[in-house]
Amino acid sequence: MENGTLVKTKGLTKSYPIGGEHFLALKGVDLEINKGDFTGLVGPSGSGKTTLLNILGVLDNPTDGEVEVLGEDVKKIKAVAAARLRSKMLGFIFQTYNLLPVYTVFENVEFPLLILNGWSAAKRKEAVMQALEWVGLTDKVKNRPAQLSGGESQRVAVARAMVKKPQLILADEPTANLDAENSLNILETMQSLNKDLGTTFLFATHDEKVIGFLKRKVTLIDGLIAADEAGAAA
Amino acid sequence: MVLLQLALKNIMGAKLRTWLNIFVLAMSFILIVWGKAIVVGMGDQIIDAMKDVELGYGGQLWHPDYDEEDPLTINDAHGSIPDELVPGIEAGQIVPILMATGNIYPEGKVRSVLIRGISPDQQILDLPSSVLKDRKGVDYPALIGKRMARKNNLAVGDMVTVRWRDTNGVFDAREVEIVHIMNTVVYTVDVGQIWFPLETLQKMLVMPNEATIIALGKDTGIAGDLTGWTYKSLDDLLANVLELLRMKNGGGNIMYGIMFSIALLAIFDTQVLSIFRRKKEIGTLMALGLTRNKVIGLFTLEGSLHGALAFILGGILGFPFFRYFAVKGYAMPIEGDEYGFALGNVIYAKYGADLLIGTTLLLMATVVLVSYLPTRRISKMTPTNALRGR
Ligand SMILES: Nc1ncnc2c1ncn2[C@@H]1O[C@H](COP(=O)(O)OP(=O)(O)OP(=O)(O)O)[C@@H](O)[C@H]1O
Ligand SMILES: [Mg+2]
């Protein structure tokens, strides 16, 4: 892998078993994501965006092809190494938020730091409050997920992915439930993380607001890359 | 350390789920301990009563032909009481008992009975044998138990005909007088039994100075066979009782087994289901980078903490409950008689350290296992599959 390339796939396929059949959700994806990218995966619903993000986030196994993420061969990676990769290097924002229901907003955002060694309580608190400030939720630290609106939950998920300032953030429709103001806030925060820390972002999105921020736009249709072009913010 | 912190957070965060789990565990603990304590208490009570009333504490000497399970042997199982026992007999510490089968004819009906002769002066068995002491105008004083009296409609002062065969096989019969009706929990000295003074029975059977068995007090120094007599230690005698108890105890054990199954089912249900319901949470934890072992450790730790809290709650809730049944006892839903054993109608629960520790360990092991196994299974999935919650 070249220096500066964080993600590289070659001939990546993913098939899902359905009944006795197999459904090919990814049909041979060749993609490289470089350090510092601010890239969006766009494409119609069902085109395979979430599937691709899950594999790049080492949350799911590819069926065939090559996948390297941050220097690890995803097809061969051991469970412990995958967990380490996810906890240290990757931030994932789920389309369905996946907050931990019994934790408060603060604790949800704190969680990724808690499982990394070397973060003192004071440092954790500072980082969590900073991340909650990015997403405009400092007044909800004590709420539990059940006490949040959809958009607020999504912002917590964004804060949780960003709090440890990982090398690569994979974000699945991070603005789907947000109003224009919150969307812009978050996008600006992401953009400044990208500029200041060099954090790499890969989005799956339909949102025109997001598309307006992209440096690079990859269009996925029916499990294949149909276009790979410069984005509006390039 | 972090896992403990997380486990505590999960436990305190999930108030309802935690309380439900802990409550079910605590109830299971109470139920299992209580059920077993009743069974243990019942067994101990039976054994104590048997020792007090029927067996004595120093073992027994049996005529070699005597087989308590075979009534046909009884009439042939009798022999002379060894001379060396006389001082002990006079002191009331050695108690020869002569037995024979016979019939009684209450209200014109015929009933088989076991006729027993016992010295009125005996000191070691908790039987009111002294009522059989010489009485003016009563040649054949007889003692029976309350069940026997009820069944045959006999009262103190009633006369009843007793018929038996003497040592030569000759039938003989007498009118005897019921002088006392004893209230005993020991079924086997009551139902179908009629007691006479030893000497009277020896005369009736023409078996002077003979006995069938000889019960020994605590300090007679006899611990082996005598000529013509086989020694049965208290343990030998109890082995029989215990064996019988084991067979008869089916009822108690079934009750215990049912409670145990209910408890396990409840634990299984709450723990396993609550873990499977948390599939998505497990997926999230893995997606956030918690290793498989740590996920398993976390959930197993939560299970163990549930167990520990349940133990405390079970202790707090259980203590007054346990105490009540140890002190006031448990009124049996069935009569001791139907149970066919020396049983009062009230059973006092007995809680040994082994019972408490054993149950605690058992429940701990169960709860750890039912946390560990499902978590292990779920954590084998890829995070995406776990996240789908299927
Ligand atoms: N677990 C699964 N089992 C079977 N088929 C699946 C599974 N997950 C996804 N698919 C199928 O794979 C295809 C791609 O799904 P994916 O979720 O990646 O789409 P997407 O591009 O993220 O869509 P959306 O924009 O609606 O989120 C879809 O046709 C979907 O039905
Ligand atoms: Mg999707």
XYZ file of C-alpha atoms and ligand atoms in Angstrom:
656
model
C 0.000 0.000 0.000
C 1.337 3.378 -0.968
C 2.059 5.823 1.722
C -0.981 8.025 2.099
C -3.461 5.389 0.961
C -5.735 4.450 3.847
C -8.183 2.203 2.059
C -7.732 0.112 -1.027
C -10.115 -2.405 -2.523
C -9.693 -4.445 -5.673
C -12.446 -6.581 -7.172
C -14.365 -6.401 -3.900
C -17.571 -8.396 -3.925
C -20.149 -9.057 -1.272
C -22.921 -11.560 -1.624
C -25.743 -12.023 0.853
C -27.445 -15.386 1.128
C -31.198 -15.040 0.636
C -33.049 -18.292 0.991
C -31.083 -20.700 -1.178
C -29.880 -17.906 -3.482
C -27.142 -15.367 -3.226
C -27.624 -11.682 -3.800
C -24.586 -9.835 -5.018
C -24.650 -6.440 -3.328
C -21.120 -5.468 -4.403
C -19.980 -6.713 -7.785
C -16.300 -5.872 -7.930
C -15.441 -2.536 -6.399
C -12.023 -0.981 -6.983
C -11.546 1.991 -4.711
C -8.703 3.873 -3.073
C -9.157 6.378 -0.313
C -6.173 8.559 0.484
C -5.221 10.275 3.642
C -6.995 13.580 3.975
C -9.813 12.659 1.599
C -13.291 14.010 2.173
C -15.139 11.603 -0.053
C -18.786 10.800 -0.546
C -20.371 7.577 -1.792
C -23.558 8.516 -3.549
C -26.035 6.413 -5.392
C -29.588 5.155 -5.252
C -31.011 3.315 -2.328
C -29.897 -0.320 -2.368
C -26.807 0.383 -4.471
C -24.467 -0.990 -1.800
C -23.202 2.080 0.045
C -23.814 0.738 3.557
C -22.481 -2.649 2.553
C -19.240 -1.108 1.356
C -18.848 1.085 4.443
C -19.407 -1.902 6.736
C -16.657 -3.855 5.035
C -14.262 -0.902 5.124
C -15.092 -0.455 8.805
C -14.151 -4.123 9.388
C -17.656 -4.758 10.641
C -18.434 -7.307 7.960
C -16.487 -9.770 5.866
C -15.967 -9.313 2.159
C -16.962 -12.259 0.013
C -14.158 -11.902 -2.467
C -11.520 -9.491 -3.705
C -8.855 -7.554 -1.879
C -9.492 -5.096 0.921
C -6.847 -3.225 2.829
C -7.768 -0.804 5.562
C -5.033 1.153 7.340
C -2.484 -1.416 6.293
C -4.494 -4.451 7.415
C -5.703 -7.141 5.060
C -9.373 -7.308 6.038
C -9.852 -10.801 4.645
C -7.168 -12.249 6.897
C -7.439 -10.015 9.922
C -7.882 -11.704 13.320
C -10.755 -10.678 15.569
C -8.477 -9.050 18.132
C -6.613 -7.019 15.503
C -9.920 -5.975 13.952
C -11.171 -4.813 17.342
C -7.958 -2.883 17.880
C -8.271 -1.282 14.465
C -11.851 -0.239 15.171
C -11.102 1.138 18.591
C -7.889 3.000 17.727
C -8.097 4.101 14.136
C -11.678 4.075 12.962
C -14.793 6.052 13.760
C -18.084 4.739 12.511
C -21.353 6.637 12.258
C -24.280 4.285 11.735
C -27.308 5.033 9.665
C -29.299 3.702 12.651
C -27.191 5.543 15.304
C -26.740 2.455 17.543
C -26.342 4.335 20.767
C -25.984 2.304 23.951
C -29.438 2.567 25.512
C -28.566 2.550 29.195
C -25.810 5.130 28.912
C -26.280 8.860 29.039
C -25.260 11.042 26.140
C -22.035 11.816 27.953
C -21.298 8.135 28.601
C -22.083 7.176 25.029
C -19.617 9.681 23.701
C -17.092 8.781 26.376
C -17.237 5.066 25.598
C -14.632 4.931 22.796
C -12.161 6.725 25.073
C -12.940 4.458 28.006
C -11.912 1.368 26.096
C -8.708 2.996 24.895
C -6.033 2.928 27.533
C -4.360 6.094 28.604
C -7.224 8.548 28.799
C -7.580 10.015 32.273
C -11.036 10.950 33.495
C -10.215 14.633 33.156
C -8.930 14.244 29.620
C -11.952 12.174 28.713
C -14.313 14.772 30.052
C -12.615 17.530 28.149
C -12.714 15.579 24.897
C -16.345 14.544 25.366
C -17.476 18.088 26.084
C -15.573 19.327 23.073
C -17.210 16.708 20.826
C -20.634 17.556 22.203
C -19.932 21.190 21.480
C -19.163 20.330 17.833
C -22.604 18.788 17.505
C -24.357 21.351 19.702
C -25.518 18.991 22.436
C -23.769 20.227 25.566
C -27.159 20.758 27.218
C -28.167 17.098 26.881
C -25.222 15.351 28.533
C -27.417 13.598 31.078
C -30.139 12.434 28.681
C -30.436 8.825 27.701
C -30.936 7.852 24.060
C -34.644 7.213 24.636
C -34.960 10.854 25.679
C -33.497 12.233 22.437
C -35.023 13.132 19.099
C -33.819 11.310 15.997
C -31.614 14.203 14.997
C -30.162 14.502 18.485
C -29.365 10.790 18.500
C -27.623 11.179 15.206
C -25.548 14.040 16.569
C -24.533 11.919 19.541
C -23.464 9.195 17.119
C -21.400 11.742 15.212
C -19.787 12.993 18.421
C -19.024 9.442 19.473
C -17.247 8.735 16.190
C -15.255 11.933 16.281
C -14.345 12.160 19.966
C -11.167 10.104 19.725
C -10.126 11.907 16.504
C -9.525 8.710 14.567
C -7.596 8.541 11.320
C -10.610 7.494 9.307
C -14.263 8.231 9.889
C -16.852 6.194 8.004
C -20.189 7.956 8.128
C -23.398 6.365 6.906
C -25.946 9.091 6.153
C -24.740 11.262 9.048
C -27.151 14.090 8.257
C -30.226 12.086 7.252
C -32.301 13.284 10.188
C -30.852 16.717 10.713
C -32.206 20.116 9.879
C -30.196 22.445 7.692
C -28.588 24.320 10.567
C -27.408 21.219 12.416
C -26.274 19.595 9.179
C -24.130 22.583 8.358
C -22.713 22.743 11.871
C -21.660 19.142 11.754
C -20.296 19.345 8.256
C -18.256 22.371 9.180
C -16.895 20.567 12.198
C -15.985 17.582 10.071
C -14.396 19.836 7.520
C -12.254 21.517 10.128
C -11.202 18.163 11.624
C -10.276 17.189 8.101
C -8.280 20.377 7.574
C -6.671 20.726 10.988
C -5.967 17.107 11.894
C -5.993 15.516 8.480
C -8.803 13.191 9.504
C -10.059 11.259 6.492
C -13.805 11.046 5.894
C -15.843 8.673 3.783
C -19.580 9.290 3.658
C -22.522 7.439 2.276
C -25.088 10.053 1.478
C -28.005 11.330 -0.547
C -27.910 14.724 1.069
C -27.216 17.624 -1.277
C -25.788 19.624 1.632
C -23.187 16.924 2.224
C -22.487 16.620 -1.462
C -21.722 20.326 -1.489
C -18.894 19.774 1.005
C -17.266 16.825 -0.771
C -13.789 16.955 -2.245
C -14.498 13.765 -4.142
C -17.703 12.050 -5.181
C -17.888 8.328 -5.939
C -21.132 7.131 -7.480
C -22.192 3.589 -6.754
C -24.885 1.994 -8.886
C -26.039 -1.550 -8.458
C -22.923 -2.689 -6.631
C -20.435 -1.115 -9.017
C -18.612 2.207 -9.158
C -20.230 4.148 -11.957
C -18.344 7.418 -11.548
C -15.435 8.774 -9.507
C -15.130 12.523 -9.840
C -14.030 15.681 -8.080
C -16.566 17.063 -5.630
C -18.033 20.515 -5.243
C -15.483 21.511 -2.600
C -12.419 20.192 -4.366
C -11.112 -2.473 35.740
C -12.858 -0.766 32.847
C -15.035 -3.847 32.437
C -16.128 -3.656 36.053
C -16.880 0.016 35.605
C -18.892 -0.722 32.473
C -20.684 -3.637 34.083
C -21.691 -1.508 37.047
C -22.851 1.224 34.695
C -24.942 -1.252 32.721
C -26.428 -2.674 35.870
C -27.301 0.693 37.323
C -28.435 2.083 34.009
C -30.808 -0.772 33.217
C -32.879 -0.368 36.315
C -35.869 -2.482 35.418
C -33.934 -5.236 33.713
C -31.438 -5.372 36.564
C -34.109 -5.547 39.209
C -36.013 -8.164 37.324
C -32.924 -10.322 36.950
C -31.873 -9.889 40.527
C -35.350 -10.425 41.862
C -35.825 -13.617 39.897
C -32.425 -14.865 41.031
C -33.111 -13.971 44.652
C -36.484 -15.675 44.539
C -34.879 -18.726 42.994
C -32.300 -18.750 45.723
C -34.969 -18.516 48.394
C -37.128 -21.132 46.760
C -34.323 -23.614 46.310
C -32.908 -23.157 49.786
C -36.346 -23.328 51.319
C -37.428 -26.385 49.366
C -34.270 -28.246 50.204
C -34.330 -27.146 53.829
C -37.805 -28.590 54.192
C -36.697 -31.880 52.693
C -33.603 -31.953 54.892
C -35.626 -30.942 57.940
C -38.145 -33.637 57.190
C -35.463 -36.292 56.927
C -33.749 -35.168 60.112
C -37.029 -35.041 61.930
C -37.920 -38.546 60.850
C -34.534 -39.861 61.867
C -34.579 -38.086 65.220
C -38.039 -39.378 65.977
C -37.084 -42.896 64.968
C -34.048 -42.763 67.236
C -36.047 -41.427 70.131
C -38.989 -43.733 69.857
C -38.048 -46.893 68.089
C -34.340 -47.406 67.683
C -32.639 -46.108 70.801
C -29.158 -44.669 70.678
C -26.932 -47.675 71.348
C -27.889 -49.971 68.521
C -29.913 -53.156 68.849
C -29.447 -56.893 69.179
C -31.616 -58.844 66.781
C -32.554 -62.461 66.821
C -30.827 -63.830 63.705
C -34.141 -64.874 62.158
C -35.761 -61.495 62.603
C -36.441 -59.616 59.379
C -38.414 -56.459 59.910
C -39.597 -56.435 56.342
C -40.985 -59.973 56.464
C -43.825 -60.450 58.982
C -43.811 -64.200 58.357
C -40.440 -64.525 60.089
C -41.514 -62.747 63.233
C -43.154 -65.655 64.990
C -40.019 -67.742 64.618
C -37.603 -65.041 65.595
C -37.293 -65.222 69.344
C -34.613 -66.336 71.719
C -33.560 -66.235 75.365
C -32.336 -62.972 76.695
C -28.648 -63.395 77.615
C -27.989 -63.314 81.387
C -25.267 -60.737 81.048
C -27.896 -58.210 80.018
C -29.943 -58.523 83.200
C -28.304 -55.663 85.134
C -28.790 -53.366 82.161
C -32.391 -54.454 81.795
C -33.062 -53.820 85.451
C -31.583 -50.351 85.088
C -33.913 -49.714 82.184
C -30.987 -49.169 79.807
C -31.429 -52.406 77.883
C -34.894 -53.038 76.509
C -35.909 -56.456 75.212
C -38.920 -56.416 72.935
C -40.854 -59.543 72.070
C -43.021 -59.588 68.962
C -45.716 -61.825 67.550
C -48.385 -61.533 64.919
C -52.014 -61.803 65.924
C -55.490 -60.430 65.398
C -57.786 -58.133 67.252
C -61.554 -58.073 66.955
C -62.800 -54.539 67.484
C -66.571 -54.237 67.020
C -66.720 -57.729 65.585
C -64.277 -56.967 62.764
C -60.942 -58.719 62.436
C -57.662 -56.874 62.058
C -54.092 -58.156 61.851
C -51.778 -56.661 64.397
C -48.218 -56.901 65.553
C -48.214 -57.662 69.249
C -45.237 -56.251 71.100
C -44.029 -56.766 74.643
C -41.912 -54.118 76.327
C -40.726 -53.646 79.863
C -42.783 -50.957 81.629
C -39.597 -49.842 83.376
C -37.542 -49.158 80.259
C -35.848 -45.774 80.189
C -34.460 -45.397 76.679
C -37.349 -45.313 74.228
C -39.699 -42.388 74.171
C -42.773 -44.577 74.622
C -45.188 -44.295 77.559
C -44.461 -47.889 78.525
C -44.847 -47.090 82.225
C -48.630 -47.100 81.737
C -48.278 -50.868 81.404
C -47.121 -51.228 85.021
C -49.128 -53.589 87.222
C -52.644 -52.341 87.770
C -55.236 -53.674 90.101
C -57.948 -55.577 88.291
C -56.286 -55.326 84.890
C -54.700 -58.586 83.842
C -53.993 -57.642 80.256
C -53.236 -53.937 79.998
C -52.613 -52.813 76.424
C -51.138 -49.637 74.949
C -51.935 -48.398 71.450
C -51.278 -45.296 69.386
C -53.786 -42.668 68.345
C -53.933 -43.775 64.710
C -54.595 -47.341 65.760
C -57.268 -46.112 68.182
C -58.941 -43.951 65.583
C -58.935 -46.637 62.965
C -60.438 -49.269 65.226
C -62.633 -46.926 67.178
C -60.990 -47.785 70.483
C -60.860 -45.590 73.583
C -59.180 -45.831 76.957
C -61.018 -48.374 79.083
C -62.339 -50.339 76.083
C -61.973 -54.082 76.076
C -60.948 -55.805 72.880
C -60.299 -59.431 72.004
C -56.757 -60.367 70.992
C -55.983 -63.702 69.410
C -52.554 -65.200 68.836
C -50.639 -68.447 68.443
C -48.320 -69.471 71.223
C -44.883 -71.020 70.785
C -46.447 -74.414 70.150
C -48.683 -73.091 67.399
C -51.783 -73.267 69.581
C -54.340 -70.477 69.210
C -55.310 -68.586 72.309
C -57.357 -65.430 72.923
C -57.986 -62.908 75.710
C -59.965 -59.815 76.363
C -57.479 -57.008 76.930
C -58.060 -53.497 78.239
C -56.808 -50.394 76.479
C -55.146 -48.488 79.319
C -53.617 -45.655 77.319
C -53.588 -44.126 73.870
C -50.281 -42.576 72.988
C -49.725 -39.657 70.712
C -46.589 -40.328 68.718
C -45.282 -39.089 65.403
C -43.704 -42.440 64.719
C -46.063 -44.313 62.522
C -44.312 -47.665 62.917
C -44.948 -47.995 66.654
C -48.574 -46.994 66.205
C -50.388 -48.295 63.135
C -51.209 -51.985 63.483
C -49.334 -52.282 66.769
C -50.515 -53.260 70.217
C -48.160 -53.129 73.216
C -48.187 -55.332 76.325
C -45.916 -55.627 79.327
C -43.033 -57.869 78.298
C -43.676 -60.470 80.991
C -47.357 -60.678 80.140
C -46.600 -61.290 76.485
C -43.927 -63.847 77.368
C -46.588 -65.735 79.315
C -49.165 -65.385 76.552
C -46.759 -66.788 73.976
C -45.181 -69.274 76.382
C -41.790 -67.804 75.680
C -40.404 -67.123 79.142
C -37.474 -64.747 79.223
C -37.410 -64.449 75.457
C -37.279 -61.521 73.110
C -37.191 -60.747 69.384
C -35.017 -57.678 69.488
C -33.166 -55.894 72.263
C -32.792 -52.143 72.119
C -29.666 -50.746 73.751
C -29.173 -47.463 75.568
C -26.275 -45.173 74.879
C -23.671 -46.515 77.316
C -24.200 -50.247 77.536
C -20.761 -51.003 76.142
C -22.222 -53.586 73.783
C -20.972 -53.188 70.272
C -20.875 -56.659 68.797
C -22.764 -59.924 68.435
C -23.661 -61.988 71.505
C -24.278 -65.695 71.231
C -27.600 -66.113 69.509
C -27.946 -62.376 68.862
C -26.796 -60.227 66.002
C -25.644 -56.713 66.756
C -27.008 -53.889 64.651
C -25.309 -50.570 65.166
C -27.352 -47.386 65.079
C -25.877 -46.738 61.658
C -27.037 -50.144 60.412
C -30.508 -49.445 61.712
C -30.526 -45.988 60.231
C -29.275 -47.281 56.909
C -32.569 -49.095 56.624
C -34.494 -46.012 57.579
C -32.484 -43.868 55.225
C -33.035 -46.313 52.419
C -36.759 -46.281 53.082
C -36.654 -42.550 53.419
C -34.950 -42.232 50.070
C -37.689 -44.252 48.452
C -40.491 -42.547 50.306
C -38.888 -39.187 49.882
C -39.916 -39.112 46.254
C -42.629 -36.628 47.103
C -40.252 -34.218 48.775
C -37.691 -34.588 46.057
C -40.223 -34.060 43.321
C -41.336 -30.900 45.066
C -37.730 -29.818 45.321
C -37.078 -30.788 41.729
C -40.037 -28.767 40.532
C -38.899 -25.734 42.481
C -35.413 -26.154 41.165
C -36.645 -26.396 37.590
C -38.867 -23.369 37.999
C -35.928 -21.468 39.392
C -33.618 -22.510 36.572
C -36.263 -21.741 34.009
C -36.789 -18.305 35.457
C -33.061 -17.625 35.526
C -32.638 -18.966 32.052
C -35.525 -16.933 30.797
C -34.489 -13.628 32.296
C -30.757 -13.957 31.729
C -30.640 -15.588 28.346
C -33.482 -13.603 26.878
C -32.143 -10.367 28.229
C -28.820 -11.124 26.607
C -30.376 -12.064 23.292
C -32.388 -8.891 23.424
C -29.097 -7.073 23.788
C -27.694 -8.446 20.553
C -27.703 -5.014 18.989
C -25.881 -3.632 21.994
C -23.272 -6.360 21.686
C -22.880 -5.518 18.012
C -22.400 -1.866 18.919
C -19.765 -2.717 21.510
C -17.877 -4.790 18.989
C -18.213 -2.095 16.345
C -16.740 0.395 18.785
C -13.737 -1.844 19.195
C -14.365 -3.934 22.297
C -12.712 -7.304 21.749
C -14.721 -10.454 21.784
C -13.211 -11.601 25.057
C -13.979 -8.297 26.663
C -17.583 -8.423 25.473
C -17.912 -11.909 26.918
C -16.148 -10.793 30.072
C -18.434 -7.799 30.430
C -21.649 -9.761 30.138
C -20.391 -12.581 32.317
C -19.332 -10.041 34.892
C -22.777 -8.483 34.759
C -24.275 -11.916 35.296
C -21.997 -12.528 38.267
C -22.869 -9.155 39.747
C -26.536 -9.996 39.335
C -25.786 -13.213 41.179
C -23.970 -11.421 43.983
C -26.708 -8.812 44.369
C -29.325 -11.532 44.255
C -27.495 -13.327 47.022
C -27.660 -10.217 49.169
C -31.292 -9.538 48.311
C -32.123 -13.204 48.802
C -30.480 -13.055 52.216
C -32.379 -9.954 53.233
C -35.745 -11.139 51.936
C -35.103 -14.746 52.796
C -33.913 -14.389 56.351
C -37.294 -13.731 58.015
C -38.895 -16.278 55.738
C -36.274 -18.924 56.479
C -36.457 -18.151 60.165
C -40.197 -18.518 60.211
C -40.011 -21.989 58.765
C -37.156 -23.008 61.043
C -38.972 -21.813 64.156
C -42.665 -22.128 63.386
C -42.323 -24.900 60.888
C -44.196 -25.752 57.757
C -47.606 -27.389 58.060
C -47.507 -30.322 55.684
C -50.167 -30.245 53.009
C -50.423 -34.019 53.421
C -50.778 -35.808 56.717
C -47.653 -37.455 57.986
C -49.635 -40.694 58.038
C -50.265 -40.665 54.351
C -46.594 -40.123 53.951
C -46.074 -43.354 55.818
C -43.340 -42.058 58.027
C -42.575 -40.781 61.432
C -43.643 -37.270 60.735
C -45.303 -34.606 62.696
C -47.720 -32.489 60.767
C -45.275 -29.637 61.056
C -41.875 -29.778 59.431
C -39.087 -27.566 60.680
C -36.789 -26.402 57.919
C -33.070 -27.039 58.418
C -30.535 -24.817 56.724
C -27.067 -26.275 56.801
C -23.998 -24.341 55.725
C -23.577 -26.916 52.955
C -27.065 -26.140 51.695
C -26.535 -22.396 51.678
C -23.066 -22.550 50.166
C -24.062 -25.248 47.723
C -27.107 -23.357 46.505
C -25.154 -20.141 46.224
C -22.422 -21.778 44.185
C -24.934 -23.593 42.060
C -26.883 -20.461 41.270
C -23.686 -18.511 40.705
C -22.464 -21.147 38.286
C -25.833 -21.163 36.556
C -26.029 -17.432 36.176
C -22.433 -17.189 34.964
C -23.041 -19.950 32.488
C -26.283 -18.502 31.169
C -24.507 -15.169 30.725
C -21.375 -16.624 29.243
C -22.819 -19.042 26.701
C -25.229 -16.749 24.852
C -22.747 -13.876 24.845
C -20.093 -16.138 23.447
C -22.435 -17.177 20.708
C -23.451 -13.666 19.805
C -19.914 -12.338 19.912
C -18.889 -14.923 17.319
C -21.019 -13.081 14.800
C -19.702 -10.219 12.737
C -20.640 -6.841 14.229
C -23.034 -6.171 11.353
C -24.911 -9.409 11.920
C -25.128 -8.745 15.646
C -26.272 -5.211 14.898
C -29.101 -6.479 12.761
C -30.349 -7.998 15.995
C -31.312 -11.236 14.359
N -28.083 -8.672 5.394
C -28.528 -8.609 4.149
N -29.061 -9.708 3.608
C -29.501 -9.674 2.330
N -29.441 -8.621 1.542
C -28.917 -7.490 2.029
C -28.446 -7.432 3.373
N -27.966 -6.183 3.577
C -28.166 -5.504 2.423
N -28.725 -6.283 1.510
C -29.039 -5.917 0.124
O -27.873 -5.388 -0.459
C -28.176 -4.254 -1.243
C -27.330 -3.081 -0.794
O -27.753 -2.693 0.472
P -27.124 -1.453 1.225
O -27.689 -1.395 2.572
O -25.672 -1.521 1.095
O -27.709 -0.262 0.325
P -27.492 1.306 0.492
O -26.822 1.754 -0.719
O -26.851 1.578 1.792
O -29.002 1.811 0.508
P -29.645 3.025 1.334
O -29.297 4.268 0.581
O -31.103 2.759 1.250
O -29.101 3.003 2.718
C -29.666 -4.008 -1.106
O -30.319 -4.491 -2.262
C -30.073 -4.804 0.091
O -31.349 -5.323 -0.091
Mg -27.460 2.479 3.545
